[in-house]
């Protein structure tokens, strides 16, 4: 195992910290939020740079439009809310006002997936990857851990054009041990472990769970290759095409319709690869209330459940 | 900052001549494209002509100059009027007008930022207003002394996003933002008051904290005087000008005719319309 799980740290905290750091470097960086700045951590930027922070109130559609306008005047714009409202409520504003004119707006959302927990289905966004990755010009990133988030946000600020970044609410185990080690390479998946029995492709907060599953598989003598896919669009096709394993398992805290698994399925179909794909994720249902830990188990997304599901798949082959 | 000198009668006559030519080109380009929105383009023509020929500080040879005034056509379907003006002023080759809406043409069915002189991609109603608010805020951050103009349809004001944007412009004290509502009282399915009552738009914007004016949107003197008045009020409030207009203005059989909202004239109608505008 090349990487060891570390203590739990919030990706959204990394977002807030990095915004403050970038705010010092980049005088034309501005941040918008829609009454969730405490949760998204843009409040950290607001405190450091009150003149460049704009709380637009509970008005996500207008936030995306204003973000577009600010980008037209040459600003680097970060716009944040929960994944549900940022991408769901304001989808068409993102498409028409931001992505079509290819403007320099970074939509950075927190509270993705079912691990939002107790708030339940109305707040558990399990369709955001699907609805963002189908928009031309839009790039979609789901960082792996606290350290990689820092690098992702820095990349966003320093590269032109629209990006969507999704992060969970809960703190998750670090996968990398420093920012240098976590240095983000846009459009490249990362092989965290080699293995010749199957390939696991996980994204975002599912990477630590995938690592736990991989360790359990190892105890059974099953060697899995593990890829962390932080960039979901444009996805790293070569990694999938060049993988020599027949079984590919995708893992995401997102609907299996339209997300990471679907993106990998598209590569398999496009290249006519002879591979089996097991999509692990939310199986086209809505979320429910519960603690994040209980929900991961309920939806089969914790390391143990993933391990058992993969074993079953291998046995049934 | 652009300083508007008092208007003379000769100026107004000149603007009226220009507006007639622009209307001719609007109808011709929609006729040739066999699709487009003549009604709302013709009702907005005089406002757009006044802005580009008399009011705004802009330079077709240097369309990106930093301190230019910026116009956002939030009712994007009226772009034939904007395109005709931009072409006439030299932002792009006038011949482009006759290729409107064709595959590979510069001029898209709704405004795209890829077209020289077009400041924002619009067409989805409600969105351009927010973009204009963002631009006004950005200009304020850059400490520019320019003006940002935005033109809304009255039907467009049924969009919730319009009121989110109105709230924000007030909140951020954007007195560099001057809006127009093209109050032609028609939308697609009929009269605005039958489809979804707008009621007293003046009072609505006033309640959102805006300075509000009401004018005849086909009277150049009123348009220009009112913009001057709005500009002189540096009181931290955004300005909205409710411009009473006639949909289809300038072509007798299109005036007040909801049927010409989004329908091109046929050959015979085109000929008649162009004769009226010659
Ligand atoms: C969000 C959105 N919904 C619907 C339409 C379709 N549409 C185009 S024009 C129009 C009517 C607009 O009425 P108004 O704003 O009064 O414009 P005008 O009458 O001045 O042309 C509609 C519904 C659209 N372009 N955008």
PDB file of N, CA and C and ligand atoms in Angstrom, chain A residues 92-93 96, chain B residues 37-44 74-78 110 122-127 151-159 161 181-190 192 198 245 247 258 260-262, ligand 1:
ATOM      1  N   UNK A  92     -29.537  25.730 -14.944  1.00  0.00           N
ATOM      2  CA  UNK A  92     -29.633  26.383 -16.242  1.00  0.00           C
ATOM      3  C   UNK A  92     -28.850  27.697 -16.271  1.00  0.00           C
ATOM      4  N   UNK A  93     -28.743  28.348 -15.105  1.00  0.00           N
ATOM      5  CA  UNK A  93     -27.909  29.547 -15.045  1.00  0.00           C
ATOM      6  C   UNK A  93     -26.452  29.156 -15.275  1.00  0.00           C
ATOM      7  N   UNK A  96     -26.202  28.296 -19.161  1.00  0.00           N
ATOM      8  CA  UNK A  96     -26.326  29.376 -20.138  1.00  0.00           C
ATOM      9  C   UNK A  96     -25.503  30.623 -19.814  1.00  0.00           C
TER      10      UNK A  96
ATOM     11  N   UNK B  37     -37.528  37.163 -33.872  1.00  0.00           N
ATOM     12  CA  UNK B  37     -38.537  37.841 -33.050  1.00  0.00           C
ATOM     13  C   UNK B  37     -38.680  39.308 -33.443  1.00  0.00           C
ATOM     14  N   UNK B  38     -39.531  39.606 -34.430  1.00  0.00           N
ATOM     15  CA  UNK B  38     -39.652  41.009 -34.845  1.00  0.00           C
ATOM     16  C   UNK B  38     -40.317  41.903 -33.794  1.00  0.00           C
ATOM     17  N   UNK B  39     -41.374  41.423 -33.140  1.00  0.00           N
ATOM     18  CA  UNK B  39     -42.166  42.285 -32.246  1.00  0.00           C
ATOM     19  C   UNK B  39     -41.339  42.957 -31.174  1.00  0.00           C
ATOM     20  N   UNK B  40     -40.622  42.156 -30.396  1.00  0.00           N
ATOM     21  CA  UNK B  40     -39.842  42.678 -29.279  1.00  0.00           C
ATOM     22  C   UNK B  40     -38.564  43.382 -29.726  1.00  0.00           C
ATOM     23  N   UNK B  41     -38.112  43.101 -30.952  1.00  0.00           N
ATOM     24  CA  UNK B  41     -36.954  43.830 -31.475  1.00  0.00           C
ATOM     25  C   UNK B  41     -37.353  45.245 -31.844  1.00  0.00           C
ATOM     26  N   UNK B  42     -38.528  45.359 -32.454  1.00  0.00           N
ATOM     27  CA  UNK B  42     -38.988  46.682 -32.902  1.00  0.00           C
ATOM     28  C   UNK B  42     -39.409  47.555 -31.728  1.00  0.00           C
ATOM     29  N   UNK B  43     -39.937  46.951 -30.655  1.00  0.00           N
ATOM     30  CA  UNK B  43     -40.331  47.779 -29.504  1.00  0.00           C
ATOM     31  C   UNK B  43     -39.099  48.305 -28.767  1.00  0.00           C
ATOM     32  N   UNK B  44     -37.986  47.568 -28.851  1.00  0.00           N
ATOM     33  CA  UNK B  44     -36.771  47.953 -28.116  1.00  0.00           C
ATOM     34  C   UNK B  44     -35.823  48.818 -28.943  1.00  0.00           C
ATOM     35  N   UNK B  74     -30.907  41.700 -21.771  1.00  0.00           N
ATOM     36  CA  UNK B  74     -31.421  40.545 -21.028  1.00  0.00           C
ATOM     37  C   UNK B  74     -32.560  39.879 -21.794  1.00  0.00           C
ATOM     38  N   UNK B  75     -33.374  40.670 -22.474  1.00  0.00           N
ATOM     39  CA  UNK B  75     -34.387  40.044 -23.343  1.00  0.00           C
ATOM     40  C   UNK B  75     -33.691  39.715 -24.662  1.00  0.00           C
ATOM     41  N   UNK B  76     -32.925  38.655 -24.605  1.00  0.00           N
ATOM     42  CA  UNK B  76     -31.992  38.317 -25.688  1.00  0.00           C
ATOM     43  C   UNK B  76     -32.643  38.070 -27.034  1.00  0.00           C
ATOM     44  N   UNK B  77     -33.928  37.695 -27.027  1.00  0.00           N
ATOM     45  CA  UNK B  77     -34.589  37.412 -28.309  1.00  0.00           C
ATOM     46  C   UNK B  77     -34.702  38.655 -29.183  1.00  0.00           C
ATOM     47  N   UNK B  78     -34.497  39.845 -28.586  1.00  0.00           N
ATOM     48  CA  UNK B  78     -34.556  41.075 -29.374  1.00  0.00           C
ATOM     49  C   UNK B  78     -33.220  41.391 -30.036  1.00  0.00           C
ATOM     50  N   UNK B 110     -29.629  33.925 -30.549  1.00  0.00           N
ATOM     51  CA  UNK B 110     -29.664  34.765 -29.344  1.00  0.00           C
ATOM     52  C   UNK B 110     -28.235  35.257 -29.091  1.00  0.00           C
ATOM     53  N   UNK B 122     -27.092  35.805 -23.663  1.00  0.00           N
ATOM     54  CA  UNK B 122     -28.423  35.861 -23.059  1.00  0.00           C
ATOM     55  C   UNK B 122     -29.438  35.165 -23.974  1.00  0.00           C
ATOM     56  N   UNK B 123     -30.655  35.103 -23.511  1.00  0.00           N
ATOM     57  CA  UNK B 123     -31.695  34.440 -24.291  1.00  0.00           C
ATOM     58  C   UNK B 123     -32.604  33.643 -23.381  1.00  0.00           C
ATOM     59  N   UNK B 124     -32.027  33.159 -22.299  1.00  0.00           N
ATOM     60  CA  UNK B 124     -32.833  32.520 -21.270  1.00  0.00           C
ATOM     61  C   UNK B 124     -33.273  33.643 -20.338  1.00  0.00           C
ATOM     62  N   UNK B 125     -34.546  33.960 -20.378  1.00  0.00           N
ATOM     63  CA  UNK B 125     -35.026  35.181 -19.732  1.00  0.00           C
ATOM     64  C   UNK B 125     -34.762  35.196 -18.231  1.00  0.00           C
ATOM     65  N   UNK B 126     -34.400  36.358 -17.736  1.00  0.00           N
ATOM     66  CA  UNK B 126     -34.109  36.526 -16.315  1.00  0.00           C
ATOM     67  C   UNK B 126     -32.616  36.516 -16.025  1.00  0.00           C
ATOM     68  N   UNK B 127     -31.866  35.789 -16.854  1.00  0.00           N
ATOM     69  CA  UNK B 127     -30.452  35.586 -16.536  1.00  0.00           C
ATOM     70  C   UNK B 127     -29.579  36.811 -16.819  1.00  0.00           C
ATOM     71  N   UNK B 151     -31.419  45.809 -20.490  1.00  0.00           N
ATOM     72  CA  UNK B 151     -32.781  45.928 -21.017  1.00  0.00           C
ATOM     73  C   UNK B 151     -33.557  44.631 -20.778  1.00  0.00           C
ATOM     74  N   UNK B 152     -34.672  44.771 -20.066  1.00  0.00           N
ATOM     75  CA  UNK B 152     -35.532  43.624 -19.734  1.00  0.00           C
ATOM     76  C   UNK B 152     -36.850  43.706 -20.495  1.00  0.00           C
ATOM     77  N   UNK B 153     -37.454  42.552 -20.742  1.00  0.00           N
ATOM     78  CA  UNK B 153     -38.823  42.545 -21.240  1.00  0.00           C
ATOM     79  C   UNK B 153     -39.779  42.628 -20.067  1.00  0.00           C
ATOM     80  N   UNK B 154     -41.023  43.050 -20.340  1.00  0.00           N
ATOM     81  CA  UNK B 154     -41.967  43.075 -19.214  1.00  0.00           C
ATOM     82  C   UNK B 154     -42.388  41.646 -18.844  1.00  0.00           C
ATOM     83  N   UNK B 155     -42.635  40.827 -19.843  1.00  0.00           N
ATOM     84  CA  UNK B 155     -42.931  39.416 -19.548  1.00  0.00           C
ATOM     85  C   UNK B 155     -41.791  38.777 -18.775  1.00  0.00           C
ATOM     86  N   UNK B 156     -40.576  39.173 -19.124  1.00  0.00           N
ATOM     87  CA  UNK B 156     -39.388  38.622 -18.441  1.00  0.00           C
ATOM     88  C   UNK B 156     -39.456  38.850 -16.934  1.00  0.00           C
ATOM     89  N   UNK B 157     -40.117  39.942 -16.547  1.00  0.00           N
ATOM     90  CA  UNK B 157     -40.196  40.264 -15.111  1.00  0.00           C
ATOM     91  C   UNK B 157     -41.040  39.254 -14.334  1.00  0.00           C
ATOM     92  N   UNK B 158     -41.634  38.302 -15.027  1.00  0.00           N
ATOM     93  CA  UNK B 158     -42.330  37.224 -14.309  1.00  0.00           C
ATOM     94  C   UNK B 158     -41.349  36.196 -13.759  1.00  0.00           C
ATOM     95  N   UNK B 159     -40.109  36.233 -14.243  1.00  0.00           N
ATOM     96  CA  UNK B 159     -39.085  35.305 -13.750  1.00  0.00           C
ATOM     97  C   UNK B 159     -38.672  35.679 -12.324  1.00  0.00           C
ATOM     98  N   UNK B 161     -35.935  35.085 -10.906  1.00  0.00           N
ATOM     99  CA  UNK B 161     -34.535  35.526 -10.860  1.00  0.00           C
ATOM    100  C   UNK B 161     -34.410  37.041 -11.007  1.00  0.00           C
ATOM    101  N   UNK B 181     -37.201  48.559 -18.612  1.00  0.00           N
ATOM    102  CA  UNK B 181     -38.173  47.507 -18.922  1.00  0.00           C
ATOM    103  C   UNK B 181     -38.903  47.947 -20.180  1.00  0.00           C
ATOM    104  N   UNK B 182     -38.843  47.092 -21.197  1.00  0.00           N
ATOM    105  CA  UNK B 182     -39.562  47.341 -22.446  1.00  0.00           C
ATOM    106  C   UNK B 182     -41.024  46.952 -22.198  1.00  0.00           C
ATOM    107  N   UNK B 183     -41.786  47.943 -21.758  1.00  0.00           N
ATOM    108  CA  UNK B 183     -43.150  47.662 -21.280  1.00  0.00           C
ATOM    109  C   UNK B 183     -44.123  47.704 -22.462  1.00  0.00           C
ATOM    110  N   UNK B 184     -44.062  46.683 -23.305  1.00  0.00           N
ATOM    111  CA  UNK B 184     -44.974  46.651 -24.460  1.00  0.00           C
ATOM    112  C   UNK B 184     -46.257  45.880 -24.157  1.00  0.00           C
ATOM    113  N   UNK B 185     -46.372  45.398 -22.949  1.00  0.00           N
ATOM    114  CA  UNK B 185     -47.595  44.776 -22.448  1.00  0.00           C
ATOM    115  C   UNK B 185     -47.995  43.487 -23.157  1.00  0.00           C
ATOM    116  N   UNK B 186     -47.090  42.944 -23.964  1.00  0.00           N
ATOM    117  CA  UNK B 186     -47.374  41.659 -24.597  1.00  0.00           C
ATOM    118  C   UNK B 186     -46.240  40.697 -24.305  1.00  0.00           C
ATOM    119  N   UNK B 187     -46.572  39.417 -24.257  1.00  0.00           N
ATOM    120  CA  UNK B 187     -45.542  38.384 -24.202  1.00  0.00           C
ATOM    121  C   UNK B 187     -45.872  37.378 -25.293  1.00  0.00           C
ATOM    122  N   UNK B 188     -45.694  36.068 -25.096  1.00  0.00           N
ATOM    123  CA  UNK B 188     -45.980  35.155 -26.209  1.00  0.00           C
ATOM    124  C   UNK B 188     -47.448  34.778 -26.259  1.00  0.00           C
ATOM    125  N   UNK B 189     -47.978  34.416 -25.112  1.00  0.00           N
ATOM    126  CA  UNK B 189     -49.336  33.879 -25.095  1.00  0.00           C
ATOM    127  C   UNK B 189     -50.408  34.946 -24.976  1.00  0.00           C
ATOM    128  N   UNK B 190     -50.031  36.194 -25.025  1.00  0.00           N
ATOM    129  CA  UNK B 190     -51.026  37.257 -24.967  1.00  0.00           C
ATOM    130  C   UNK B 190     -50.556  38.452 -24.165  1.00  0.00           C
ATOM    131  N   UNK B 192     -49.608  40.686 -21.038  1.00  0.00           N
ATOM    132  CA  UNK B 192     -48.956  40.330 -19.768  1.00  0.00           C
ATOM    133  C   UNK B 192     -49.976  40.246 -18.645  1.00  0.00           C
ATOM    134  N   UNK B 198     -48.503  41.734 -14.049  1.00  0.00           N
ATOM    135  CA  UNK B 198     -47.312  42.408 -13.516  1.00  0.00           C
ATOM    136  C   UNK B 198     -47.717  43.562 -12.620  1.00  0.00           C
ATOM    137  N   UNK B 245     -43.928  51.042 -24.493  1.00  0.00           N
ATOM    138  CA  UNK B 245     -43.595  50.860 -25.907  1.00  0.00           C
ATOM    139  C   UNK B 245     -44.734  50.131 -26.612  1.00  0.00           C
ATOM    140  N   UNK B 247     -45.281  46.929 -29.118  1.00  0.00           N
ATOM    141  CA  UNK B 247     -44.637  45.763 -29.726  1.00  0.00           C
ATOM    142  C   UNK B 247     -44.829  45.837 -31.247  1.00  0.00           C
ATOM    143  N   UNK B 258     -49.629  40.281 -31.270  1.00  0.00           N
ATOM    144  CA  UNK B 258     -48.855  39.272 -30.549  1.00  0.00           C
ATOM    145  C   UNK B 258     -48.385  38.159 -31.495  1.00  0.00           C
ATOM    146  N   UNK B 260     -46.765  38.423 -34.090  1.00  0.00           N
ATOM    147  CA  UNK B 260     -45.410  38.685 -34.599  1.00  0.00           C
ATOM    148  C   UNK B 260     -44.362  38.707 -33.490  1.00  0.00           C
ATOM    149  N   UNK B 261     -44.686  38.086 -32.354  1.00  0.00           N
ATOM    150  CA  UNK B 261     -43.662  37.982 -31.303  1.00  0.00           C
ATOM    151  C   UNK B 261     -42.454  37.202 -31.829  1.00  0.00           C
ATOM    152  N   UNK B 262     -42.730  36.006 -32.296  1.00  0.00           N
ATOM    153  CA  UNK B 262     -41.613  35.123 -32.702  1.00  0.00           C
ATOM    154  C   UNK B 262     -41.821  34.530 -34.072  1.00  0.00           C
TER     155      UNK B 262
HETATM  156  C1  LIG C   1     -36.460  31.282 -19.283  1.00  0.00           C
HETATM  157  C2  LIG C   1     -37.181  31.423 -20.547  1.00  0.00           C
HETATM  158  N1  LIG C   1     -38.436  30.952 -20.656  1.00  0.00           N
HETATM  159  C3  LIG C   1     -39.100  31.061 -21.826  1.00  0.00           C
HETATM  160  C4  LIG C   1     -38.509  31.635 -22.913  1.00  0.00           C
HETATM  161  C5  LIG C   1     -39.253  31.716 -24.226  1.00  0.00           C
HETATM  162  N2  LIG C   1     -39.613  33.084 -24.532  1.00  0.00           N
HETATM  163  C6  LIG C   1     -38.922  33.816 -25.420  1.00  0.00           C
HETATM  164  S1  LIG C   1     -39.488  35.377 -25.556  1.00  0.00           S
HETATM  165  C7  LIG C   1     -40.722  35.088 -24.438  1.00  0.00           C
HETATM  166  C8  LIG C   1     -41.691  36.176 -24.085  1.00  0.00           C
HETATM  167  C9  LIG C   1     -40.972  37.339 -23.567  1.00  0.00           C
HETATM  168  O1  LIG C   1     -41.864  38.370 -23.281  1.00  0.00           O
HETATM  169  P1  LIG C   1     -41.286  39.802 -22.943  1.00  0.00           P
HETATM  170  O2  LIG C   1     -40.240  39.684 -21.913  1.00  0.00           O
HETATM  171  O3  LIG C   1     -42.437  40.677 -22.628  1.00  0.00           O
HETATM  172  O4  LIG C   1     -40.553  40.206 -24.275  1.00  0.00           O
HETATM  173  P2  LIG C   1     -41.115  41.073 -25.495  1.00  0.00           P
HETATM  174  O5  LIG C   1     -42.599  41.050 -25.444  1.00  0.00           O
HETATM  175  O6  LIG C   1     -40.580  42.431 -25.292  1.00  0.00           O
HETATM  176  O7  LIG C   1     -40.579  40.430 -26.732  1.00  0.00           O
HETATM  177  C10 LIG C   1     -40.659  33.783 -23.965  1.00  0.00           C
HETATM  178  C11 LIG C   1     -41.602  33.200 -22.997  1.00  0.00           C
HETATM  179  C12 LIG C   1     -37.184  32.092 -22.761  1.00  0.00           C
HETATM  180  N3  LIG C   1     -36.515  32.627 -23.790  1.00  0.00           N
HETATM  181  N4  LIG C   1     -36.552  32.003 -21.576  1.00  0.00           N
END
